[in-house]
Coordinates of C-alpha atoms and ligand atoms in Angstrom, one line a residue:
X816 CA 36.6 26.2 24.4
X817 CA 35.2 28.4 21.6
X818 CA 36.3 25.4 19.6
X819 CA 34.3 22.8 20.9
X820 CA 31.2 25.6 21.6
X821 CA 31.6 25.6 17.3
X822 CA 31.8 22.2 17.2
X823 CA 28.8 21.4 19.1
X824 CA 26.7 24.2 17.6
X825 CA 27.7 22.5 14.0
X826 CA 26.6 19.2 15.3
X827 CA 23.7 20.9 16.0
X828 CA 22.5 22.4 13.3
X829 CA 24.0 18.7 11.3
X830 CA 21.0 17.8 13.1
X831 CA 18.7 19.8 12.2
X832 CA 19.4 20.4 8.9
X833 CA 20.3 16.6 8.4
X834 CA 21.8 16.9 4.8
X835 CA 21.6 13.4 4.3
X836 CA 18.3 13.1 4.0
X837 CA 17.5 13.8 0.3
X838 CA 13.7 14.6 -0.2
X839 CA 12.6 17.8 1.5
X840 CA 9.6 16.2 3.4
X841 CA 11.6 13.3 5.2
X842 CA 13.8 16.3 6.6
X843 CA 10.9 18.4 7.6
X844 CA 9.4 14.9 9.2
X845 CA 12.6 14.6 10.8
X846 CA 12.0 18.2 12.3
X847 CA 8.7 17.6 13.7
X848 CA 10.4 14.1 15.2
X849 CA 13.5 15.9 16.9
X850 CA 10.3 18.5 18.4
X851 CA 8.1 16.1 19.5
X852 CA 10.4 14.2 21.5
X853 CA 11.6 17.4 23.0
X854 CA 8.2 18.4 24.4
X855 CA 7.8 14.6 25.7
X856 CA 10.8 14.8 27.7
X857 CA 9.6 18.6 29.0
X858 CA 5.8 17.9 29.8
X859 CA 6.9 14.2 31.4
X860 CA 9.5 16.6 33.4
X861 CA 7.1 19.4 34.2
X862 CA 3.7 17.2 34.9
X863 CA 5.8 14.6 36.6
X864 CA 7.0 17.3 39.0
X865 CA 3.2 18.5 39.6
X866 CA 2.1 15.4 40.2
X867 CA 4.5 14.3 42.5
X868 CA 3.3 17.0 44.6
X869 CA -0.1 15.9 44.2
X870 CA 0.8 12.7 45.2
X871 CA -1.3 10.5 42.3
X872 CA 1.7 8.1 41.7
X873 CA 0.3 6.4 38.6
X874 CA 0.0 9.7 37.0
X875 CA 4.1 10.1 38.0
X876 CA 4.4 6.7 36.2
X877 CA 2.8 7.9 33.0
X878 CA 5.0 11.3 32.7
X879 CA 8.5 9.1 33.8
X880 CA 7.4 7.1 31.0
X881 CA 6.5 9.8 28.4
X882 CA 10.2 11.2 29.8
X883 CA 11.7 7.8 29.0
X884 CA 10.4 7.5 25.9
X885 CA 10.7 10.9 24.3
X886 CA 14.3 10.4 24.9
X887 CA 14.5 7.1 23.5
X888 CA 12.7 8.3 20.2
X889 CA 15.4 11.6 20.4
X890 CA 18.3 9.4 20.3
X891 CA 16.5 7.1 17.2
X892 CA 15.6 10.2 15.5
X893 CA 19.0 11.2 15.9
X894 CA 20.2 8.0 14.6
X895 CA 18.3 8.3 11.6
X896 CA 15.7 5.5 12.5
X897 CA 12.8 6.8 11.3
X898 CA 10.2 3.7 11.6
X899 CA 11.5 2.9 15.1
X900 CA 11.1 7.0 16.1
X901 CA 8.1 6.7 14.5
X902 CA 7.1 3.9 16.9
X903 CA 8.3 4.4 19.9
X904 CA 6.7 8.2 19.7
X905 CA 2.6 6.6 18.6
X906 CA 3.3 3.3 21.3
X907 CA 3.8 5.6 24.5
X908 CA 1.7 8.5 22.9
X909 CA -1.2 6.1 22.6
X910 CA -0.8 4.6 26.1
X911 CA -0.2 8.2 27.4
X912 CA -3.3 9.6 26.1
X913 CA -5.4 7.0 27.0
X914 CA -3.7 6.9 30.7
X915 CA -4.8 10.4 30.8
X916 CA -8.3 10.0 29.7
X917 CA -9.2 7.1 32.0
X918 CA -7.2 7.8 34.8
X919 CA -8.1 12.1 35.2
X920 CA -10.7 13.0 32.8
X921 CA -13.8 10.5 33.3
X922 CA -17.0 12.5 32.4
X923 CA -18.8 13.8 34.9
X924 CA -21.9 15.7 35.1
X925 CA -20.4 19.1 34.9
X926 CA -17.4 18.4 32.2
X927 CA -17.9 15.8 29.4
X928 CA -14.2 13.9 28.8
X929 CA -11.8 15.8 26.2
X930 CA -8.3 13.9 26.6
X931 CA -9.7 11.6 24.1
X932 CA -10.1 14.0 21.1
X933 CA -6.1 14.3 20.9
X934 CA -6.6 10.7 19.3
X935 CA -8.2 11.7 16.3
X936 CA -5.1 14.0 15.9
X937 CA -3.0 11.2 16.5
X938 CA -4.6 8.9 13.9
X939 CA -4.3 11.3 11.2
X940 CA -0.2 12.1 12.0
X941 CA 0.2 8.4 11.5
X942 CA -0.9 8.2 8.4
X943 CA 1.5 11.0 8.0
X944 CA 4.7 9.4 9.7
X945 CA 4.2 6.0 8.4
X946 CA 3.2 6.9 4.8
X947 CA 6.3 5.0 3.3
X948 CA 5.8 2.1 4.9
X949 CA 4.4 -1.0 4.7
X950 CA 0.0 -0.3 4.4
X951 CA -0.6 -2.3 7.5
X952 CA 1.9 -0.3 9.5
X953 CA 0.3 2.5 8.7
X954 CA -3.4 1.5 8.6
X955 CA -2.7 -0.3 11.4
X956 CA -1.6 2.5 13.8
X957 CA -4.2 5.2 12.3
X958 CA -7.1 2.3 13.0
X959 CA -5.8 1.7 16.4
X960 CA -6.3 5.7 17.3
X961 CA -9.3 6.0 16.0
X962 CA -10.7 2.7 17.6
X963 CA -9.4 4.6 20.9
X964 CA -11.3 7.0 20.5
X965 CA -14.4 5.6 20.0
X966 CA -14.1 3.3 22.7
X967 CA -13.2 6.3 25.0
X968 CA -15.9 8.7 23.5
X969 CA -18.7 6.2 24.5
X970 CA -17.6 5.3 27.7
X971 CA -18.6 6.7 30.6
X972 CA -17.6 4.3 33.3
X973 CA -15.0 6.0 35.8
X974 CA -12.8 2.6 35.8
X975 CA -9.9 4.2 38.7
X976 CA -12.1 6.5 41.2
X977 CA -9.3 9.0 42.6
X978 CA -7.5 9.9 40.4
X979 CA -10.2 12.4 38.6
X980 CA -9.4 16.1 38.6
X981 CA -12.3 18.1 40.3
X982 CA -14.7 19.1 37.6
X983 CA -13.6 23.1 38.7
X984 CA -10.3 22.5 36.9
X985 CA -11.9 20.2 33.6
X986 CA -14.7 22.6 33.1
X987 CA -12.2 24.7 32.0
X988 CA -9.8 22.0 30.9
X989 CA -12.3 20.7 28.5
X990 CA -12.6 24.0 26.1
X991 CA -9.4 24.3 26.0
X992 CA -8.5 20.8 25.6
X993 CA -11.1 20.6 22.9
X994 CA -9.8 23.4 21.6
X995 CA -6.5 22.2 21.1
X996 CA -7.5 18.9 19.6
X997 CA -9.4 20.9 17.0
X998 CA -6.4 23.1 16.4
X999 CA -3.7 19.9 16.2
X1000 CA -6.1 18.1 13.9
X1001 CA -6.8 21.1 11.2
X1002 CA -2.7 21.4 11.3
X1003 CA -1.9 17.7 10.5
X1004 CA -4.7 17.2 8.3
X1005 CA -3.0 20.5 6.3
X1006 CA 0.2 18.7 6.6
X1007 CA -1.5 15.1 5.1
X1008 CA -2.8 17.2 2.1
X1009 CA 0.4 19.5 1.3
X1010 CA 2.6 16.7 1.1
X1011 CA 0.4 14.5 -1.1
X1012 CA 0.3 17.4 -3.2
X1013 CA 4.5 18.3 -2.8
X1014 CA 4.5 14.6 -3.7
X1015 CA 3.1 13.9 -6.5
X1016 CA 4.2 17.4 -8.0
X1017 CA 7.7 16.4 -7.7
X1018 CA 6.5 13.0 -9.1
X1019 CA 4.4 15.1 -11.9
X1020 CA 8.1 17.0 -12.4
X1021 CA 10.2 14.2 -13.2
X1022 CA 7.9 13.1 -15.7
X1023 CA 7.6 16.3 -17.3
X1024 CA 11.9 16.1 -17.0
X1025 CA 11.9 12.5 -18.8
X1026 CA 10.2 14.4 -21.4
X1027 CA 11.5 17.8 -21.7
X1028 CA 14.8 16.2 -21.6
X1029 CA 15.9 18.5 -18.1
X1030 CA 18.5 15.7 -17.2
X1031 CA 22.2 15.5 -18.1
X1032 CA 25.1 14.0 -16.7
X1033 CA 28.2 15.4 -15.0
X1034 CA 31.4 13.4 -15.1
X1035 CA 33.6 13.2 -12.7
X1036 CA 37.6 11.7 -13.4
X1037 CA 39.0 8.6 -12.1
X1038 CA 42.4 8.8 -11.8
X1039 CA 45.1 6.4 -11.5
X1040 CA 48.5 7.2 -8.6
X1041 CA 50.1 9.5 -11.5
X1042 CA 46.6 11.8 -12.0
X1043 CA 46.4 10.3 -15.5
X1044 CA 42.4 9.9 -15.9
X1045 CA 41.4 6.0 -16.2
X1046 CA 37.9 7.2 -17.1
X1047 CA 34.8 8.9 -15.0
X1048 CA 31.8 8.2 -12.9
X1049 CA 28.4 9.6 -15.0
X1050 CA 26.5 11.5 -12.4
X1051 CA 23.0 12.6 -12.6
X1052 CA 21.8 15.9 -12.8
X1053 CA 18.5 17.6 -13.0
X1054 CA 18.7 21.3 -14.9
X1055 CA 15.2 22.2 -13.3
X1056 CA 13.4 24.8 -14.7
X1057 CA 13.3 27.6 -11.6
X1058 CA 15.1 25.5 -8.7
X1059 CA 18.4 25.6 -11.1
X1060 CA 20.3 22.3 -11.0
X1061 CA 19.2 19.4 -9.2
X1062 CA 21.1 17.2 -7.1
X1063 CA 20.0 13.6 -7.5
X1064 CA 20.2 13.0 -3.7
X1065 CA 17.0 15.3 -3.9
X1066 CA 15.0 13.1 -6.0
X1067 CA 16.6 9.3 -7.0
X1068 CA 14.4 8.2 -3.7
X1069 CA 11.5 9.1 -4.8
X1070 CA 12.1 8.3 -8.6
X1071 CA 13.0 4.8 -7.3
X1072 CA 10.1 5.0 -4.8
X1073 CA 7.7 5.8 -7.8
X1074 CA 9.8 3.2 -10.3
X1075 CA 10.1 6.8 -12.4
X1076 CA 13.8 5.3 -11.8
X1077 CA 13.5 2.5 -14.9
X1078 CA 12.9 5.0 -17.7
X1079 CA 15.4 7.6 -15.6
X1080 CA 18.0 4.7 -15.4
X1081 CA 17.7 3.7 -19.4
X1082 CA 17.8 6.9 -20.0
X1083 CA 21.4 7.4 -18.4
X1084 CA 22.5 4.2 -19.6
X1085 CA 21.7 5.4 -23.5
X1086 CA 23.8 8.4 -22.6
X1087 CA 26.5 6.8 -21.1
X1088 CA 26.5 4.0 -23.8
X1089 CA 26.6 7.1 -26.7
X1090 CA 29.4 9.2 -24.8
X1091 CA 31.7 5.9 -24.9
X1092 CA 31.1 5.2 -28.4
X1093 CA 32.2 9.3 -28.8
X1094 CA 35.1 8.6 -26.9
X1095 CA 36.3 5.1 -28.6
X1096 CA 36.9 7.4 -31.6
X1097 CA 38.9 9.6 -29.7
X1098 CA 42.6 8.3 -29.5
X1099 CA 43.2 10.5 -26.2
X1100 CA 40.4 9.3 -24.4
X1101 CA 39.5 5.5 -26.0
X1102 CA 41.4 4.2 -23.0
X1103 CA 38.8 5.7 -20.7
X1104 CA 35.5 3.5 -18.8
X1105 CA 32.1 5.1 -17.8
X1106 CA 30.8 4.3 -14.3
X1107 CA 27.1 4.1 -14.3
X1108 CA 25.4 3.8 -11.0
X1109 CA 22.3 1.2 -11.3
X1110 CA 19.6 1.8 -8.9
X1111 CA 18.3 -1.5 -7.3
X1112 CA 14.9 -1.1 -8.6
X1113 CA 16.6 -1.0 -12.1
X1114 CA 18.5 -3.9 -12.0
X1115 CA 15.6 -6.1 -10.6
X1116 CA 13.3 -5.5 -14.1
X1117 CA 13.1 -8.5 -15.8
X1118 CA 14.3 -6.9 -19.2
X1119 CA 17.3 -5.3 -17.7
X1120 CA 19.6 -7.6 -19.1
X1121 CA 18.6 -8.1 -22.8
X1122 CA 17.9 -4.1 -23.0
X1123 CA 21.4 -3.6 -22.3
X1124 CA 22.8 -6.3 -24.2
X1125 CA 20.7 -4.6 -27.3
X1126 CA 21.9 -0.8 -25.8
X1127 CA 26.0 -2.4 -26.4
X1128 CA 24.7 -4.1 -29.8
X1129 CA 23.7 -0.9 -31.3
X1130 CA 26.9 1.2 -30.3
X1131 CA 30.8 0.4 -31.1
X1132 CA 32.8 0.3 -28.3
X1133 CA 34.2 -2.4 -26.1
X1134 CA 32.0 -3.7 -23.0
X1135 CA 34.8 -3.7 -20.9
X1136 CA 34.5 0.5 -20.6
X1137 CA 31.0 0.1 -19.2
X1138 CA 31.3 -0.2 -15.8
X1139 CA 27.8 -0.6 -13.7
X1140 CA 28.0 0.4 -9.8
X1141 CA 26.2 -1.3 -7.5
X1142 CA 25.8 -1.0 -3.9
X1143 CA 26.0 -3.5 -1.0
X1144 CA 22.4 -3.3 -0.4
X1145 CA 21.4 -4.4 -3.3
X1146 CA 22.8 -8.0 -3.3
X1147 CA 21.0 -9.1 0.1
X1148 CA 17.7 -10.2 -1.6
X1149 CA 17.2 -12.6 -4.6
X1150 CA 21.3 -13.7 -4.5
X1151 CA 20.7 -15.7 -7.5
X1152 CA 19.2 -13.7 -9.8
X1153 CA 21.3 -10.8 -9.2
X1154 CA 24.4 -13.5 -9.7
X1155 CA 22.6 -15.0 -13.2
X1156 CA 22.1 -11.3 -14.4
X1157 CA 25.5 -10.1 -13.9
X1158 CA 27.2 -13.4 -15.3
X1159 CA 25.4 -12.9 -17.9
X1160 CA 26.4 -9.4 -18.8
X1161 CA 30.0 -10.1 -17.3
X1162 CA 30.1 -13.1 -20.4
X1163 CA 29.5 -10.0 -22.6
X1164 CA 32.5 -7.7 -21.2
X1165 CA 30.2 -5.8 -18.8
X1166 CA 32.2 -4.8 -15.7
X1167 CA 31.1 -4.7 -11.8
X1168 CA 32.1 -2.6 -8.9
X1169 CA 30.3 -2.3 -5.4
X1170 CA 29.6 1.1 -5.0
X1171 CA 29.8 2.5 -1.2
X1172 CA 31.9 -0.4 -0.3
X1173 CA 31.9 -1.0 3.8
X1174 CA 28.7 1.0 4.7
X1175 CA 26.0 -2.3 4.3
X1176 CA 25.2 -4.7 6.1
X1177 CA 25.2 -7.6 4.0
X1178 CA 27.9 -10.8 4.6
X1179 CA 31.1 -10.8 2.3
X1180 CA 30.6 -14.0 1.0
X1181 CA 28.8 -12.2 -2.0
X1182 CA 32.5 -11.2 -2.8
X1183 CA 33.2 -14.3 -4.1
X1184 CA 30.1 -15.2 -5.6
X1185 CA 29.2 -13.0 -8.0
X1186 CA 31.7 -11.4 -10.9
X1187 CA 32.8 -8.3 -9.2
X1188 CA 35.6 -6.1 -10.8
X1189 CA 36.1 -3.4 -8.4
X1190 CA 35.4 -1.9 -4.6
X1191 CA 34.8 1.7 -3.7
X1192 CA 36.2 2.7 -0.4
X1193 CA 33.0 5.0 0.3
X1194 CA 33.6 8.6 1.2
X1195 CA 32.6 8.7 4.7
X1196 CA 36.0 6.0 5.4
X1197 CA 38.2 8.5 3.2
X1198 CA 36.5 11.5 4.9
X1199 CA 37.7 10.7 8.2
X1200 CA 40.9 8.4 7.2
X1201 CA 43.2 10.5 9.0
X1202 CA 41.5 11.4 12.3
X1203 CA 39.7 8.1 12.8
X1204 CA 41.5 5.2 13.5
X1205 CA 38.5 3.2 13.2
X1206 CA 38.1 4.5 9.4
X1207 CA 42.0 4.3 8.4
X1208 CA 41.6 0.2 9.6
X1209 CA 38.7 -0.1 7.5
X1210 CA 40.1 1.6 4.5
X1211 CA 43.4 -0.9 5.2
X1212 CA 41.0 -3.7 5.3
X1213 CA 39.2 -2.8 1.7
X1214 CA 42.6 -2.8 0.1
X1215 CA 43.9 -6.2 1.9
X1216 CA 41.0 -7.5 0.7
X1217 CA 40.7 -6.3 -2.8
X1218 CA 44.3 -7.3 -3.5
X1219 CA 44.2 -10.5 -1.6
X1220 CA 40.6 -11.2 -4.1
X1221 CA 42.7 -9.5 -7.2
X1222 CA 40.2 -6.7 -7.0
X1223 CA 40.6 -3.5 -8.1
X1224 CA 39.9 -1.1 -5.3
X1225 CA 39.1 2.9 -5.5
X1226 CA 38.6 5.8 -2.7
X1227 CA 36.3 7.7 -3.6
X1228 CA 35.6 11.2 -2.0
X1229 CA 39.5 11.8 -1.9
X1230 CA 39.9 15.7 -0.9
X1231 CA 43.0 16.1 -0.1
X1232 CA 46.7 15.5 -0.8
X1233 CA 47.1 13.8 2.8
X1234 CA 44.2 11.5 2.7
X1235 CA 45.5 10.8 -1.1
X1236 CA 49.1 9.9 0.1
X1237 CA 47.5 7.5 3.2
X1238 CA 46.0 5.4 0.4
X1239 CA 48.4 5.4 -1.9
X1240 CA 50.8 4.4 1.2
X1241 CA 48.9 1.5 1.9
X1242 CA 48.1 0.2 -2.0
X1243 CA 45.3 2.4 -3.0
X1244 CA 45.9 2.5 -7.1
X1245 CA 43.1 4.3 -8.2
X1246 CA 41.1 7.5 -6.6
X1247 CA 38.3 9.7 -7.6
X1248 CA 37.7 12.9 -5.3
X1249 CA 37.4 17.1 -5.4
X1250 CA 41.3 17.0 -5.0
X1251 CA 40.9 15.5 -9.0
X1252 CA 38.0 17.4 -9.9
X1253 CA 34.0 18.1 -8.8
X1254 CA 31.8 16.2 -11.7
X1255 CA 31.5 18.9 -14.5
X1256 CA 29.5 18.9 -17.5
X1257 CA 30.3 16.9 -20.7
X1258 CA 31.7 20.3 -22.2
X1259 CA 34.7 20.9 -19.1
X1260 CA 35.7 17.5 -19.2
X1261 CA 38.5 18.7 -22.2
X1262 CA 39.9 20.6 -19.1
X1263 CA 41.4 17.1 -17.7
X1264 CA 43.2 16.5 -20.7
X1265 CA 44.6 19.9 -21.0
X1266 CA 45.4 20.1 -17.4
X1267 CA 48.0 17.1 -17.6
X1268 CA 48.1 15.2 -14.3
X1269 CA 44.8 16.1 -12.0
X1270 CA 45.3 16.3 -8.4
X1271 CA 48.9 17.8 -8.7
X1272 CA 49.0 20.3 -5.8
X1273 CA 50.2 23.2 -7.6
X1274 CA 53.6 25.1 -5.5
X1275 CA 52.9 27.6 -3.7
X1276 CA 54.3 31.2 -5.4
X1277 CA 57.1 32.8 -3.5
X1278 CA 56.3 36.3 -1.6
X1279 CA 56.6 39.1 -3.7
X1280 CA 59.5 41.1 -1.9
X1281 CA 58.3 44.9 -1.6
X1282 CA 61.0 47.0 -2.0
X1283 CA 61.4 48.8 1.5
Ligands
C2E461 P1 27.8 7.9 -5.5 O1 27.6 7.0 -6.6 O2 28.4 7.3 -4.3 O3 28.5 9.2 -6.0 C1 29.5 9.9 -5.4 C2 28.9 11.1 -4.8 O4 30.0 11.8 -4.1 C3 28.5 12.2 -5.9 O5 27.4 12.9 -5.4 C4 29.7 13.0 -6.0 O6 29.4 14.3 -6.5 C5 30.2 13.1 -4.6 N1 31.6 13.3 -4.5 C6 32.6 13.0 -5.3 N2 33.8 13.4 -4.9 C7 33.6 14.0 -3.7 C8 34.5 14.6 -2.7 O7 35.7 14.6 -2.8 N3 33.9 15.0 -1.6 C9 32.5 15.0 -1.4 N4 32.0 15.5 -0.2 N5 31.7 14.4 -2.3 C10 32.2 13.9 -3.4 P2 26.1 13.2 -6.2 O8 26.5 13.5 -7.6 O9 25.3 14.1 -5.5 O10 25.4 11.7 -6.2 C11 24.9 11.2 -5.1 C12 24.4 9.8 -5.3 O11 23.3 9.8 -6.2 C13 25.4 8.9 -5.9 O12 26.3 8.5 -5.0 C14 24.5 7.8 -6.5 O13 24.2 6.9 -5.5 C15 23.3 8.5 -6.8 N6 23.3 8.8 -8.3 C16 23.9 9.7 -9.0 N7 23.7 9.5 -10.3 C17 22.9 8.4 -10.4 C18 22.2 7.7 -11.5 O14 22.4 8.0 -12.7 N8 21.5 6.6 -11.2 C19 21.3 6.3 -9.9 N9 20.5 5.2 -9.7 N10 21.8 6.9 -8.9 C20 22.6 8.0 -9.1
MG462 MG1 28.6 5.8 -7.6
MG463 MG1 29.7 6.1 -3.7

């Protein structure tokens, strides 16, 4: 029992926290999401009840709904579908409002109509929650609040008679209705500005990183079944000023967002390119290849493939020991460009693996179109290889597959010595994973060739016997 309490509570706070969610506003979005739907399932529950008793049934309809719905944008949110969260919480939000204003707040003599002013509110959080996506979308929803509201502010016309509180509870209602609206509004229109600002700091930031030259790369071994290192994956790092070292889940988004990602991208390809030509003159590790993750924004630049070609031209080491990951995602739109591009490179030695492998949604058929060298089981399959039936079939699948294509295939995210002997069990040759080593910088990586085989699980030391 105290078990599953933990368990639950660390779901929870997963949640909440949502780790996966690289830039710091989307999780702070997704905060205000998990919130909102929380009081739309409590007011729909509370006002339901009080209107049940008050017998004004349409009103019941509009809180069941507002119930209905914040669940529905709970579970998305949950899900990690932002837009559709997003939509589902402005559709019945709109409809709600405007219920509200129509069906129990007509003006009157006494009180002027205040429902209506949570609109304006409402308009400006959209342009909030639907900043990254498509204009329209956002325009769209932001223009359809504020038409709302001017409809509703200059209208007068009592369209259900009935269902209008007595003016002795909206007299009242309306300050503090108005007052709420004013509140909600001067809070999301702090919100809009603080994250244009956050934004384009951070954007302002990597710039200033480009050119300060704050970013590095860790490397992190590839082994083969024996722990002898085949080579490494180049991962980027950010050696910020005050925030210390930057992950790049906390920023690549945004880089790509911005297209800071092109210059960022050549900038780890140069490195990469330099650290194999240092290593082709080393006879311990001229055997080793360089992984390079290529962001889809990257490869998609028209000059992607002749700046590389020039990158390999003015360096001495085989093309075979550049290796450039891409993911899954990636090869859904323009197929044919994506094939020319890496045909072209692959004629030059270049070499491909799909980073991530199983966690798109794009058809296999790509598998035997374009000139792929390698899968990589992705880490959430390894993760849960052992406890997951559904994960260990998948993982069996990748390695059918890859040797029934003569692919190379890799795990990555390999922790342990168990998950390390499933895949080996079932074919796995090569693996890359803490059990080897975290990605380090350029001056630890001496420590795998020291070490002699990585991911050997040292014996354990025998009690020291204290002499009674
Ligand atoms: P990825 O390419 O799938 O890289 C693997 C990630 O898993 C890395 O996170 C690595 O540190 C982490 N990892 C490796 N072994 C283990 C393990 O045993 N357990 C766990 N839990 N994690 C492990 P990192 O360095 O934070 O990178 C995250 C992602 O950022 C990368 O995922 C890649 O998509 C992207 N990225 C990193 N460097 C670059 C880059 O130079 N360019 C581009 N476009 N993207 C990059
Ligand atoms: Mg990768
Ligand atoms: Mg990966």
């Amino acid at each position: 029992m105290p078990n599953t309490a933990t368990r639950l509570m660390r779901q929870l706070r997963h949640l909440w926290v949502a780790p996966e969610l690289g830039l710091l506003y989307h999780r702070r979005e997704r905060r205000v999401r998990l919130l909102t739907s929380a009081m739309m399932m409590t007011m729909g529950l509370v006002w339901g009840a009080f209107f049940v008793s008050k017998n004004l049934w349409l009103v019941v309809g509009m809180d069941a709904m507002l119930f209905f719905f914040g669940l529905i944008s709970l579970i998305l949110t949950c899900l990690n579908r932002r837009q559709a969260a997003n939509l589902v919480i402005f559709g019945s939000l709109l409809v709600i409002v405007i219920g509200n204003a129509v069906l129990l707040d007509p003006p009157s003599a006494l009180a002027p109509r205040s429902t209506h002013l949570y609109l304006l509110g409402l308009g400006v959080a959209a342009l909030v929650a639907f900043r990254d996506d498509d204009p329209r979308l956002r325009y769209g929803v932001a223009l359809g609040c504020l038409s709302a509201f001017v409809v509703l502010a200059a209208t007068t016309a009592d369209f259900v008679p009935g269902y209008a509180l007595p003016d002795e509870i909206r007299v009242p209602g309306t300050w503090l209705q108005t007052l709420a609206a004013t509140v909600m509004l001067t809070l999301l229109v702090n919100v809009l500005l603080t994250d244009a600002t956050e934004r384009s700091e951070l954007e302002a930031e990597l710039v200033q990183a480009l050119v300060l030259h704050q970013f590095e790369l860790h490397y992190q071994p590839q082994v083969d079944t024996r722990g002898q290192v085949l080579g490494a994956e180049a991962l980027l790092r950010w050696q910020h000023p005050t925030r210390g070292l930057v992950m790049p889940g906390q920023f690549i988004e945004l880089a790509e967002q911005t297209g800071l990602i092109v210059p960022i991208g050549q900038w780890v390809l140069e490195t990469a390119c330099a650290q194999l030509q240092a290593w082709s003159q080393d006879p311990v590790r001229a055997h080793w290849c360089l992984a390079v993750n290529i962001s889809q924004r990257q490869f998609r630049q028209p000059d992607f493939v002749p700046r590389l070609l020039e990158l390999l031209q003015h360096h001495s080491f085989s093309a075979s020991r550049l290796e450039l990951e891409l993911t899954e995602t990636m090869l859904v739109e323009d197929m044919e460009d994506i094939k020319l591009k890496m045909q072209t490179l692959a004629a030059h030695g270049v070499t491909f693996s799909l980073d991530d492998f199983g966690t798109g949604y794009s058809s296999l058929s790509y598998l035997k179109r374009l000139p792929l060298n390698k899968l990589k089981i992705d880490q959430s399959f390894v993760a849960d290889v052992l406890t997951e039936p559904n994960s260990a079939a998948i993982v069996r699948m990748v390695l059918a597959l890859g040797s029934s294509m003569n692919l190379q295939v890799i795990a990555e995210g390999v922790e342990t010595p168990e998950q390390r002997r499933f895949l080996q069990e079932h074919g796995c040759q090569q693996f890359q994973g803490y059990l080897f080593s975290r990605p380090v910088p350029l001056a630890e990586v001496d420590k795998w060739v020291r070490a002699g085989p990585l991911g050997q699980v040292q014996p354990v030391a025998s009690p020291v016997q204290v002499p009674a």
